[in-house]
């Protein structure tokens, strides 16, 4: 019996996409419960609080209030959903600058 006759093909599962929309997710700083605001600053209303160990998609970014966090001091804010913003200083993007398009 030839080798190819006894080996059954194994179906290959497609790799999971970064998210349904293809937006990459970034981890929130360890041991942080991150406030999600309705706009790019702490003066905006609190929408929800992300639990420790969360990761977030970054749809777009824009400047706002300057915030100091585990990843430095920055005025960059990340849009994670419609009407939901987090301070980039709390998100590990690997960059001090933009990693997504600027919000319009």
PDB file of N, CA and C in Angstrom:
ATOM      1  N   UNK A   1       0.844  -1.167   0.000  1.00  0.00           N
ATOM      2  CA  UNK A   1       0.000   0.000   0.000  1.00  0.00           C
ATOM      3  C   UNK A   1       0.893   1.235   0.000  1.00  0.00           C
ATOM      4  N   UNK A   2       0.627   2.143  -0.885  1.00  0.00           N
ATOM      5  CA  UNK A   2       1.409   3.374  -0.981  1.00  0.00           C
ATOM      6  C   UNK A   2       1.047   4.305   0.174  1.00  0.00           C
ATOM      7  N   UNK A   3       2.009   5.130   0.569  1.00  0.00           N
ATOM      8  CA  UNK A   3       1.829   6.040   1.694  1.00  0.00           C
ATOM      9  C   UNK A   3       0.629   6.956   1.507  1.00  0.00           C
ATOM     10  N   UNK A   4       0.442   7.486   0.314  1.00  0.00           N
ATOM     11  CA  UNK A   4      -0.667   8.412   0.104  1.00  0.00           C
ATOM     12  C   UNK A   4      -2.025   7.731   0.207  1.00  0.00           C
ATOM     13  N   UNK A   5      -2.073   6.418   0.170  1.00  0.00           N
ATOM     14  CA  UNK A   5      -3.340   5.720   0.298  1.00  0.00           C
ATOM     15  C   UNK A   5      -3.794   5.603   1.761  1.00  0.00           C
ATOM     16  N   UNK A   6      -2.870   5.661   2.717  1.00  0.00           N
ATOM     17  CA  UNK A   6      -3.257   5.483   4.112  1.00  0.00           C
ATOM     18  C   UNK A   6      -3.322   6.795   4.897  1.00  0.00           C
ATOM     19  N   UNK A   7      -2.876   7.880   4.316  1.00  0.00           N
ATOM     20  CA  UNK A   7      -2.943   9.174   4.981  1.00  0.00           C
ATOM     21  C   UNK A   7      -4.179   9.901   4.497  1.00  0.00           C
ATOM     22  N   UNK A   8      -5.044  10.223   5.440  1.00  0.00           N
ATOM     23  CA  UNK A   8      -6.244  10.957   5.078  1.00  0.00           C
ATOM     24  C   UNK A   8      -5.966  12.449   5.138  1.00  0.00           C
ATOM     25  N   UNK A   9      -6.488  13.205   4.206  1.00  0.00           N
ATOM     26  CA  UNK A   9      -6.280  14.657   4.261  1.00  0.00           C
ATOM     27  C   UNK A   9      -6.973  15.255   5.481  1.00  0.00           C
ATOM     28  N   UNK A  10      -6.315  16.217   6.078  1.00  0.00           N
ATOM     29  CA  UNK A  10      -6.863  16.915   7.235  1.00  0.00           C
ATOM     30  C   UNK A  10      -7.348  18.271   6.765  1.00  0.00           C
ATOM     31  N   UNK A  11      -8.612  18.584   7.034  1.00  0.00           N
ATOM     32  CA  UNK A  11      -9.088  19.905   6.588  1.00  0.00           C
ATOM     33  C   UNK A  11      -8.346  21.011   7.336  1.00  0.00           C
ATOM     34  N   UNK A  12      -8.035  22.058   6.614  1.00  0.00           N
ATOM     35  CA  UNK A  12      -7.319  23.191   7.196  1.00  0.00           C
ATOM     36  C   UNK A  12      -8.335  24.247   7.584  1.00  0.00           C
ATOM     37  N   UNK A  13      -8.302  24.608   8.870  1.00  0.00           N
ATOM     38  CA  UNK A  13      -9.202  25.651   9.362  1.00  0.00           C
ATOM     39  C   UNK A  13      -8.654  27.013   8.952  1.00  0.00           C
ATOM     40  N   UNK A  14      -9.491  27.927   8.509  1.00  0.00           N
ATOM     41  CA  UNK A  14      -8.999  29.270   8.193  1.00  0.00           C
ATOM     42  C   UNK A  14      -8.547  29.968   9.463  1.00  0.00           C
ATOM     43  N   UNK A  15      -7.532  30.792   9.349  1.00  0.00           N
ATOM     44  CA  UNK A  15      -7.039  31.566  10.496  1.00  0.00           C
ATOM     45  C   UNK A  15      -8.081  32.592  10.886  1.00  0.00           C
ATOM     46  N   UNK A  16      -8.187  32.799  12.185  1.00  0.00           N
ATOM     47  CA  UNK A  16      -9.129  33.801  12.670  1.00  0.00           C
ATOM     48  C   UNK A  16      -8.663  35.183  12.228  1.00  0.00           C
ATOM     49  N   UNK A  17      -9.589  35.988  11.794  1.00  0.00           N
ATOM     50  CA  UNK A  17      -9.260  37.361  11.410  1.00  0.00           C
ATOM     51  C   UNK A  17      -9.031  38.184  12.665  1.00  0.00           C
ATOM     52  N   UNK A  18      -8.381  39.293  12.514  1.00  0.00           N
ATOM     53  CA  UNK A  18      -8.139  40.179  13.652  1.00  0.00           C
ATOM     54  C   UNK A  18      -9.466  40.543  14.317  1.00  0.00           C
ATOM     55  N   UNK A  19     -10.475  40.777  13.545  1.00  0.00           N
ATOM     56  CA  UNK A  19     -11.843  40.992  14.025  1.00  0.00           C
ATOM     57  C   UNK A  19     -12.737  40.852  12.809  1.00  0.00           C
ATOM     58  N   UNK A  20     -14.010  40.938  13.012  1.00  0.00           N
ATOM     59  CA  UNK A  20     -14.946  40.781  11.899  1.00  0.00           C
ATOM     60  C   UNK A  20     -14.696  41.807  10.805  1.00  0.00           C
ATOM     61  N   UNK A  21     -14.257  43.002  11.195  1.00  0.00           N
ATOM     62  CA  UNK A  21     -14.022  44.050  10.208  1.00  0.00           C
ATOM     63  C   UNK A  21     -12.564  44.093   9.740  1.00  0.00           C
ATOM     64  N   UNK A  22     -11.718  43.213  10.270  1.00  0.00           N
ATOM     65  CA  UNK A  22     -10.316  43.212   9.897  1.00  0.00           C
ATOM     66  C   UNK A  22      -9.469  44.186  10.683  1.00  0.00           C
ATOM     67  N   UNK A  23     -10.043  44.826  11.701  1.00  0.00           N
ATOM     68  CA  UNK A  23      -9.313  45.781  12.524  1.00  0.00           C
ATOM     69  C   UNK A  23      -8.504  45.010  13.554  1.00  0.00           C
ATOM     70  N   UNK A  24      -7.248  45.346  13.688  1.00  0.00           N
ATOM     71  CA  UNK A  24      -6.365  44.697  14.647  1.00  0.00           C
ATOM     72  C   UNK A  24      -6.751  45.087  16.078  1.00  0.00           C
ATOM     73  N   UNK A  25      -6.571  44.167  17.022  1.00  0.00           N
ATOM     74  CA  UNK A  25      -6.858  44.420  18.440  1.00  0.00           C
ATOM     75  C   UNK A  25      -5.551  44.625  19.189  1.00  0.00           C
ATOM     76  N   UNK A  26      -5.588  45.519  20.173  1.00  0.00           N
ATOM     77  CA  UNK A  26      -4.408  45.857  20.971  1.00  0.00           C
ATOM     78  C   UNK A  26      -4.722  45.644  22.451  1.00  0.00           C
ATOM     79  N   UNK A  27      -3.765  45.113  23.223  1.00  0.00           N
ATOM     80  CA  UNK A  27      -4.018  44.871  24.645  1.00  0.00           C
ATOM     81  C   UNK A  27      -4.001  46.155  25.472  1.00  0.00           C
ATOM     82  N   UNK A  28      -4.894  46.195  26.446  1.00  0.00           N
ATOM     83  CA  UNK A  28      -4.914  47.270  27.436  1.00  0.00           C
ATOM     84  C   UNK A  28      -3.807  46.957  28.441  1.00  0.00           C
ATOM     85  N   UNK A  29      -3.227  47.982  29.047  1.00  0.00           N
ATOM     86  CA  UNK A  29      -2.138  47.804  30.010  1.00  0.00           C
ATOM     87  C   UNK A  29      -2.536  46.787  31.088  1.00  0.00           C
ATOM     88  N   UNK A  30      -1.585  45.966  31.522  1.00  0.00           N
ATOM     89  CA  UNK A  30      -1.874  44.957  32.553  1.00  0.00           C
ATOM     90  C   UNK A  30      -2.390  45.601  33.839  1.00  0.00           C
ATOM     91  N   UNK A  31      -3.269  44.885  34.495  1.00  0.00           N
ATOM     92  CA  UNK A  31      -3.834  45.296  35.784  1.00  0.00           C
ATOM     93  C   UNK A  31      -4.611  46.607  35.715  1.00  0.00           C
ATOM     94  N   UNK A  32      -5.103  46.958  34.533  1.00  0.00           N
ATOM     95  CA  UNK A  32      -5.868  48.201  34.370  1.00  0.00           C
ATOM     96  C   UNK A  32      -7.310  47.891  33.998  1.00  0.00           C
ATOM     97  N   UNK A  33      -8.216  48.563  34.658  1.00  0.00           N
ATOM     98  CA  UNK A  33      -9.614  48.629  34.257  1.00  0.00           C
ATOM     99  C   UNK A  33      -9.751  49.975  33.571  1.00  0.00           C
ATOM    100  N   UNK A  34      -9.942  49.950  32.271  1.00  0.00           N
ATOM    101  CA  UNK A  34      -9.850  51.167  31.473  1.00  0.00           C
ATOM    102  C   UNK A  34     -11.205  51.818  31.247  1.00  0.00           C
ATOM    103  N   UNK A  35     -11.285  53.116  31.566  1.00  0.00           N
ATOM    104  CA  UNK A  35     -12.508  53.884  31.326  1.00  0.00           C
ATOM    105  C   UNK A  35     -12.673  54.139  29.833  1.00  0.00           C
ATOM    106  N   UNK A  36     -13.873  53.902  29.359  1.00  0.00           N
ATOM    107  CA  UNK A  36     -14.247  54.207  27.977  1.00  0.00           C
ATOM    108  C   UNK A  36     -15.118  55.453  28.036  1.00  0.00           C
ATOM    109  N   UNK A  37     -14.727  56.479  27.281  1.00  0.00           N
ATOM    110  CA  UNK A  37     -15.405  57.774  27.295  1.00  0.00           C
ATOM    111  C   UNK A  37     -16.188  57.999  26.006  1.00  0.00           C
ATOM    112  N   UNK A  38     -17.131  58.926  26.062  1.00  0.00           N
ATOM    113  CA  UNK A  38     -17.937  59.249  24.881  1.00  0.00           C
ATOM    114  C   UNK A  38     -17.203  60.171  23.909  1.00  0.00           C
ATOM    115  N   UNK A  39     -16.035  60.670  24.291  1.00  0.00           N
ATOM    116  CA  UNK A  39     -15.224  61.529  23.441  1.00  0.00           C
ATOM    117  C   UNK A  39     -13.774  61.460  23.885  1.00  0.00           C
ATOM    118  N   UNK A  40     -12.881  62.147  23.180  1.00  0.00           N
ATOM    119  CA  UNK A  40     -11.435  62.041  23.442  1.00  0.00           C
ATOM    120  C   UNK A  40     -10.932  62.904  24.606  1.00  0.00           C
ATOM    121  N   UNK A  41     -11.432  62.630  25.804  1.00  0.00           N
ATOM    122  CA  UNK A  41     -10.976  63.350  26.989  1.00  0.00           C
ATOM    123  C   UNK A  41     -11.745  62.893  28.221  1.00  0.00           C
ATOM    124  N   UNK A  42     -11.165  63.142  29.387  1.00  0.00           N
ATOM    125  CA  UNK A  42     -11.816  62.719  30.632  1.00  0.00           C
ATOM    126  C   UNK A  42     -13.024  63.578  30.981  1.00  0.00           C
ATOM    127  N   UNK A  43     -13.190  64.702  30.312  1.00  0.00           N
ATOM    128  CA  UNK A  43     -14.365  65.537  30.549  1.00  0.00           C
ATOM    129  C   UNK A  43     -15.616  64.951  29.896  1.00  0.00           C
ATOM    130  N   UNK A  44     -15.444  63.994  28.998  1.00  0.00           N
ATOM    131  CA  UNK A  44     -16.579  63.337  28.348  1.00  0.00           C
ATOM    132  C   UNK A  44     -17.158  62.280  29.287  1.00  0.00           C
ATOM    133  N   UNK A  45     -18.416  61.961  29.090  1.00  0.00           N
ATOM    134  CA  UNK A  45     -19.088  61.022  29.989  1.00  0.00           C
ATOM    135  C   UNK A  45     -18.497  59.610  29.885  1.00  0.00           C
ATOM    136  N   UNK A  46     -18.577  58.909  31.001  1.00  0.00           N
ATOM    137  CA  UNK A  46     -18.108  57.529  31.093  1.00  0.00           C
ATOM    138  C   UNK A  46     -19.154  56.631  30.448  1.00  0.00           C
ATOM    139  N   UNK A  47     -18.734  55.843  29.451  1.00  0.00           N
ATOM    140  CA  UNK A  47     -19.648  54.947  28.746  1.00  0.00           C
ATOM    141  C   UNK A  47     -19.669  53.587  29.426  1.00  0.00           C
ATOM    142  N   UNK A  48     -18.497  53.069  29.747  1.00  0.00           N
ATOM    143  CA  UNK A  48     -18.342  51.771  30.400  1.00  0.00           C
ATOM    144  C   UNK A  48     -16.908  51.644  30.881  1.00  0.00           C
ATOM    145  N   UNK A  49     -16.609  50.571  31.586  1.00  0.00           N
ATOM    146  CA  UNK A  49     -15.253  50.298  32.057  1.00  0.00           C
ATOM    147  C   UNK A  49     -14.846  48.927  31.527  1.00  0.00           C
ATOM    148  N   UNK A  50     -13.696  48.875  30.851  1.00  0.00           N
ATOM    149  CA  UNK A  50     -13.198  47.596  30.345  1.00  0.00           C
ATOM    150  C   UNK A  50     -12.531  46.832  31.485  1.00  0.00           C
ATOM    151  N   UNK A  51     -12.765  45.530  31.590  1.00  0.00           N
ATOM    152  CA  UNK A  51     -12.137  44.750  32.653  1.00  0.00           C
ATOM    153  C   UNK A  51     -10.649  44.512  32.384  1.00  0.00           C
ATOM    154  N   UNK A  52      -9.925  44.136  33.434  1.00  0.00           N
ATOM    155  CA  UNK A  52      -8.507  43.794  33.288  1.00  0.00           C
ATOM    156  C   UNK A  52      -8.366  42.693  32.234  1.00  0.00           C
ATOM    157  N   UNK A  53      -7.284  42.753  31.473  1.00  0.00           N
ATOM    158  CA  UNK A  53      -7.022  41.739  30.451  1.00  0.00           C
ATOM    159  C   UNK A  53      -7.725  41.986  29.129  1.00  0.00           C
ATOM    160  N   UNK A  54      -8.358  43.125  28.975  1.00  0.00           N
ATOM    161  CA  UNK A  54      -9.080  43.424  27.733  1.00  0.00           C
ATOM    162  C   UNK A  54      -8.130  43.763  26.596  1.00  0.00           C
ATOM    163  N   UNK A  55      -8.631  43.612  25.401  1.00  0.00           N
ATOM    164  CA  UNK A  55      -7.950  44.136  24.217  1.00  0.00           C
ATOM    165  C   UNK A  55      -9.007  44.914  23.441  1.00  0.00           C
ATOM    166  N   UNK A  56      -8.532  45.878  22.660  1.00  0.00           N
ATOM    167  CA  UNK A  56      -9.462  46.762  21.957  1.00  0.00           C
ATOM    168  C   UNK A  56      -9.096  46.879  20.487  1.00  0.00           C
ATOM    169  N   UNK A  57     -10.105  47.043  19.631  1.00  0.00           N
ATOM    170  CA  UNK A  57      -9.819  47.382  18.238  1.00  0.00           C
ATOM    171  C   UNK A  57      -9.588  48.883  18.184  1.00  0.00           C
ATOM    172  N   UNK A  58      -8.785  49.332  17.258  1.00  0.00           N
ATOM    173  CA  UNK A  58      -8.623  50.768  17.058  1.00  0.00           C
ATOM    174  C   UNK A  58      -9.111  51.071  15.650  1.00  0.00           C
ATOM    175  N   UNK A  59     -10.293  51.668  15.594  1.00  0.00           N
ATOM    176  CA  UNK A  59     -10.887  51.993  14.296  1.00  0.00           C
ATOM    177  C   UNK A  59     -10.230  53.206  13.659  1.00  0.00           C
ATOM    178  N   UNK A  60      -9.948  54.207  14.499  1.00  0.00           N
ATOM    179  CA  UNK A  60      -9.262  55.409  14.071  1.00  0.00           C
ATOM    180  C   UNK A  60      -8.765  56.122  15.326  1.00  0.00           C
ATOM    181  N   UNK A  61      -7.951  57.157  15.141  1.00  0.00           N
ATOM    182  CA  UNK A  61      -7.363  57.882  16.273  1.00  0.00           C
ATOM    183  C   UNK A  61      -7.440  59.377  16.017  1.00  0.00           C
ATOM    184  N   UNK A  62      -7.460  60.143  17.124  1.00  0.00           N
ATOM    185  CA  UNK A  62      -7.445  61.607  17.001  1.00  0.00           C
ATOM    186  C   UNK A  62      -6.857  62.201  18.270  1.00  0.00           C
ATOM    187  N   UNK A  63      -6.342  63.428  18.158  1.00  0.00           N
ATOM    188  CA  UNK A  63      -5.831  64.095  19.356  1.00  0.00           C
ATOM    189  C   UNK A  63      -6.991  64.554  20.238  1.00  0.00           C
ATOM    190  N   UNK A  64      -6.698  64.637  21.530  1.00  0.00           N
ATOM    191  CA  UNK A  64      -7.677  65.091  22.510  1.00  0.00           C
ATOM    192  C   UNK A  64      -6.923  65.538  23.757  1.00  0.00           C
ATOM    193  N   UNK A  65      -7.505  65.308  24.906  1.00  0.00           N
ATOM    194  CA  UNK A  65      -6.882  65.672  26.182  1.00  0.00           C
ATOM    195  C   UNK A  65      -5.612  64.859  26.400  1.00  0.00           C
ATOM    196  N   UNK A  66      -4.565  65.492  26.910  1.00  0.00           N
ATOM    197  CA  UNK A  66      -3.314  64.805  27.230  1.00  0.00           C
ATOM    198  C   UNK A  66      -3.502  64.000  28.516  1.00  0.00           C
ATOM    199  N   UNK A  67      -3.079  62.738  28.450  1.00  0.00           N
ATOM    200  CA  UNK A  67      -3.229  61.807  29.569  1.00  0.00           C
ATOM    201  C   UNK A  67      -1.911  61.084  29.793  1.00  0.00           C
ATOM    202  N   UNK A  68      -1.529  60.881  31.059  1.00  0.00           N
ATOM    203  CA  UNK A  68      -0.358  60.081  31.416  1.00  0.00           C
ATOM    204  C   UNK A  68      -0.835  58.689  31.802  1.00  0.00           C
ATOM    205  N   UNK A  69      -0.183  57.674  31.247  1.00  0.00           N
ATOM    206  CA  UNK A  69      -0.553  56.292  31.541  1.00  0.00           C
ATOM    207  C   UNK A  69       0.657  55.395  31.527  1.00  0.00           C
ATOM    208  N   UNK A  70       0.446  54.093  31.614  1.00  0.00           N
ATOM    209  CA  UNK A  70       1.549  53.123  31.651  1.00  0.00           C
ATOM    210  C   UNK A  70       2.464  53.184  30.427  1.00  0.00           C
ATOM    211  N   UNK A  71       1.943  53.647  29.295  1.00  0.00           N
ATOM    212  CA  UNK A  71       2.735  53.700  28.061  1.00  0.00           C
ATOM    213  C   UNK A  71       3.119  55.125  27.691  1.00  0.00           C
ATOM    214  N   UNK A  72       3.248  55.981  28.690  1.00  0.00           N
ATOM    215  CA  UNK A  72       3.724  57.346  28.455  1.00  0.00           C
ATOM    216  C   UNK A  72       2.625  58.381  28.583  1.00  0.00           C
ATOM    217  N   UNK A  73       2.948  59.579  28.157  1.00  0.00           N
ATOM    218  CA  UNK A  73       2.007  60.697  28.176  1.00  0.00           C
ATOM    219  C   UNK A  73       1.674  61.033  26.733  1.00  0.00           C
ATOM    220  N   UNK A  74       0.392  61.120  26.442  1.00  0.00           N
ATOM    221  CA  UNK A  74      -0.028  61.321  25.062  1.00  0.00           C
ATOM    222  C   UNK A  74      -1.364  62.048  25.017  1.00  0.00           C
ATOM    223  N   UNK A  75      -1.581  62.767  23.920  1.00  0.00           N
ATOM    224  CA  UNK A  75      -2.886  63.374  23.678  1.00  0.00           C
ATOM    225  C   UNK A  75      -3.674  62.563  22.644  1.00  0.00           C
ATOM    226  N   UNK A  76      -3.183  61.378  22.308  1.00  0.00           N
ATOM    227  CA  UNK A  76      -3.818  60.529  21.310  1.00  0.00           C
ATOM    228  C   UNK A  76      -4.915  59.694  21.959  1.00  0.00           C
ATOM    229  N   UNK A  77      -6.072  59.658  21.324  1.00  0.00           N
ATOM    230  CA  UNK A  77      -7.206  58.861  21.791  1.00  0.00           C
ATOM    231  C   UNK A  77      -7.621  57.899  20.694  1.00  0.00           C
ATOM    232  N   UNK A  78      -8.022  56.700  21.113  1.00  0.00           N
ATOM    233  CA  UNK A  78      -8.381  55.619  20.194  1.00  0.00           C
ATOM    234  C   UNK A  78      -9.897  55.423  20.173  1.00  0.00           C
ATOM    235  N   UNK A  79     -10.464  55.427  18.986  1.00  0.00           N
ATOM    236  CA  UNK A  79     -11.882  55.127  18.824  1.00  0.00           C
ATOM    237  C   UNK A  79     -12.021  53.610  18.735  1.00  0.00           C
ATOM    238  N   UNK A  80     -12.725  53.019  19.716  1.00  0.00           N
ATOM    239  CA  UNK A  80     -12.845  51.560  19.757  1.00  0.00           C
ATOM    240  C   UNK A  80     -14.220  51.080  19.299  1.00  0.00           C
ATOM    241  N   UNK A  81     -15.169  51.980  19.196  1.00  0.00           N
ATOM    242  CA  UNK A  81     -16.519  51.688  18.708  1.00  0.00           C
ATOM    243  C   UNK A  81     -17.222  53.030  18.514  1.00  0.00           C
ATOM    244  N   UNK A  82     -18.391  52.999  17.935  1.00  0.00           N
ATOM    245  CA  UNK A  82     -19.133  54.228  17.702  1.00  0.00           C
ATOM    246  C   UNK A  82     -19.408  54.924  19.036  1.00  0.00           C
ATOM    247  N   UNK A  83     -18.858  56.129  19.211  1.00  0.00           N
ATOM    248  CA  UNK A  83     -19.057  56.890  20.438  1.00  0.00           C
ATOM    249  C   UNK A  83     -18.268  56.380  21.633  1.00  0.00           C
ATOM    250  N   UNK A  84     -17.217  55.581  21.400  1.00  0.00           N
ATOM    251  CA  UNK A  84     -16.414  55.024  22.486  1.00  0.00           C
ATOM    252  C   UNK A  84     -14.930  55.297  22.248  1.00  0.00           C
ATOM    253  N   UNK A  85     -14.307  55.955  23.242  1.00  0.00           N
ATOM    254  CA  UNK A  85     -12.913  56.380  23.142  1.00  0.00           C
ATOM    255  C   UNK A  85     -12.123  55.955  24.375  1.00  0.00           C
ATOM    256  N   UNK A  86     -10.849  55.566  24.155  1.00  0.00           N
ATOM    257  CA  UNK A  86      -9.935  55.269  25.265  1.00  0.00           C
ATOM    258  C   UNK A  86      -8.630  56.019  25.029  1.00  0.00           C
ATOM    259  N   UNK A  87      -7.970  56.365  26.132  1.00  0.00           N
ATOM    260  CA  UNK A  87      -6.683  57.055  26.043  1.00  0.00           C
ATOM    261  C   UNK A  87      -5.630  56.090  25.539  1.00  0.00           C
ATOM    262  N   UNK A  88      -4.909  56.489  24.502  1.00  0.00           N
ATOM    263  CA  UNK A  88      -3.880  55.647  23.890  1.00  0.00           C
ATOM    264  C   UNK A  88      -2.738  55.329  24.860  1.00  0.00           C
ATOM    265  N   UNK A  89      -2.534  56.154  25.872  1.00  0.00           N
ATOM    266  CA  UNK A  89      -1.473  55.926  26.857  1.00  0.00           C
ATOM    267  C   UNK A  89      -1.721  54.668  27.683  1.00  0.00           C
ATOM    268  N   UNK A  90      -2.902  54.077  27.575  1.00  0.00           N
ATOM    269  CA  UNK A  90      -3.253  52.848  28.292  1.00  0.00           C
ATOM    270  C   UNK A  90      -3.359  51.635  27.380  1.00  0.00           C
ATOM    271  N   UNK A  91      -3.018  51.810  26.099  1.00  0.00           N
ATOM    272  CA  UNK A  91      -3.140  50.733  25.122  1.00  0.00           C
ATOM    273  C   UNK A  91      -1.758  50.444  24.544  1.00  0.00           C
ATOM    274  N   UNK A  92      -1.362  49.165  24.552  1.00  0.00           N
ATOM    275  CA  UNK A  92      -0.033  48.796  24.044  1.00  0.00           C
ATOM    276  C   UNK A  92      -0.099  48.623  22.524  1.00  0.00           C
ATOM    277  N   UNK A  93       0.252  49.711  21.834  1.00  0.00           N
ATOM    278  CA  UNK A  93       0.244  49.688  20.367  1.00  0.00           C
ATOM    279  C   UNK A  93       1.637  49.458  19.793  1.00  0.00           C
ATOM    280  N   UNK A  94       2.666  49.650  20.625  1.00  0.00           N
ATOM    281  CA  UNK A  94       4.034  49.523  20.139  1.00  0.00           C
ATOM    282  C   UNK A  94       4.529  50.786  19.453  1.00  0.00           C
ATOM    283  N   UNK A  95       3.777  51.873  19.576  1.00  0.00           N
ATOM    284  CA  UNK A  95       4.136  53.113  18.905  1.00  0.00           C
ATOM    285  C   UNK A  95       3.717  54.306  19.766  1.00  0.00           C
ATOM    286  N   UNK A  96       4.458  55.391  19.644  1.00  0.00           N
ATOM    287  CA  UNK A  96       4.075  56.640  20.304  1.00  0.00           C
ATOM    288  C   UNK A  96       3.184  57.489  19.402  1.00  0.00           C
ATOM    289  N   UNK A  97       2.988  57.016  18.177  1.00  0.00           N
ATOM    290  CA  UNK A  97       2.193  57.778  17.213  1.00  0.00           C
ATOM    291  C   UNK A  97       0.986  56.994  16.729  1.00  0.00           C
ATOM    292  N   UNK A  98       0.487  57.410  15.607  1.00  0.00           N
ATOM    293  CA  UNK A  98      -0.705  56.788  15.028  1.00  0.00           C
ATOM    294  C   UNK A  98      -0.407  55.374  14.541  1.00  0.00           C
ATOM    295  N   UNK A  99      -1.335  54.443  14.843  1.00  0.00           N
ATOM    296  CA  UNK A  99      -1.266  53.079  14.309  1.00  0.00           C
ATOM    297  C   UNK A  99      -2.498  52.768  13.461  1.00  0.00           C
ATOM    298  N   UNK A 100      -3.391  53.747  13.393  1.00  0.00           N
ATOM    299  CA  UNK A 100      -4.596  53.628  12.586  1.00  0.00           C
ATOM    300  C   UNK A 100      -4.843  54.974  11.914  1.00  0.00           C
ATOM    301  N   UNK A 101      -5.792  54.997  11.005  1.00  0.00           N
ATOM    302  CA  UNK A 101      -6.088  56.253  10.326  1.00  0.00           C
ATOM    303  C   UNK A 101      -6.614  57.294  11.306  1.00  0.00           C
ATOM    304  N   UNK A 102      -6.490  58.546  10.912  1.00  0.00           N
ATOM    305  CA  UNK A 102      -7.023  59.634  11.747  1.00  0.00           C
ATOM    306  C   UNK A 102      -8.517  59.699  11.568  1.00  0.00           C
ATOM    307  N   UNK A 103      -9.233  59.901  12.684  1.00  0.00           N
ATOM    308  CA  UNK A 103     -10.682  60.004  12.627  1.00  0.00           C
ATOM    309  C   UNK A 103     -11.075  61.301  11.923  1.00  0.00           C
ATOM    310  N   UNK A 104     -12.135  61.230  11.177  1.00  0.00           N
ATOM    311  CA  UNK A 104     -12.619  62.417  10.477  1.00  0.00           C
ATOM    312  C   UNK A 104     -13.745  63.072  11.237  1.00  0.00           C
TER     313      UNK A 104
END
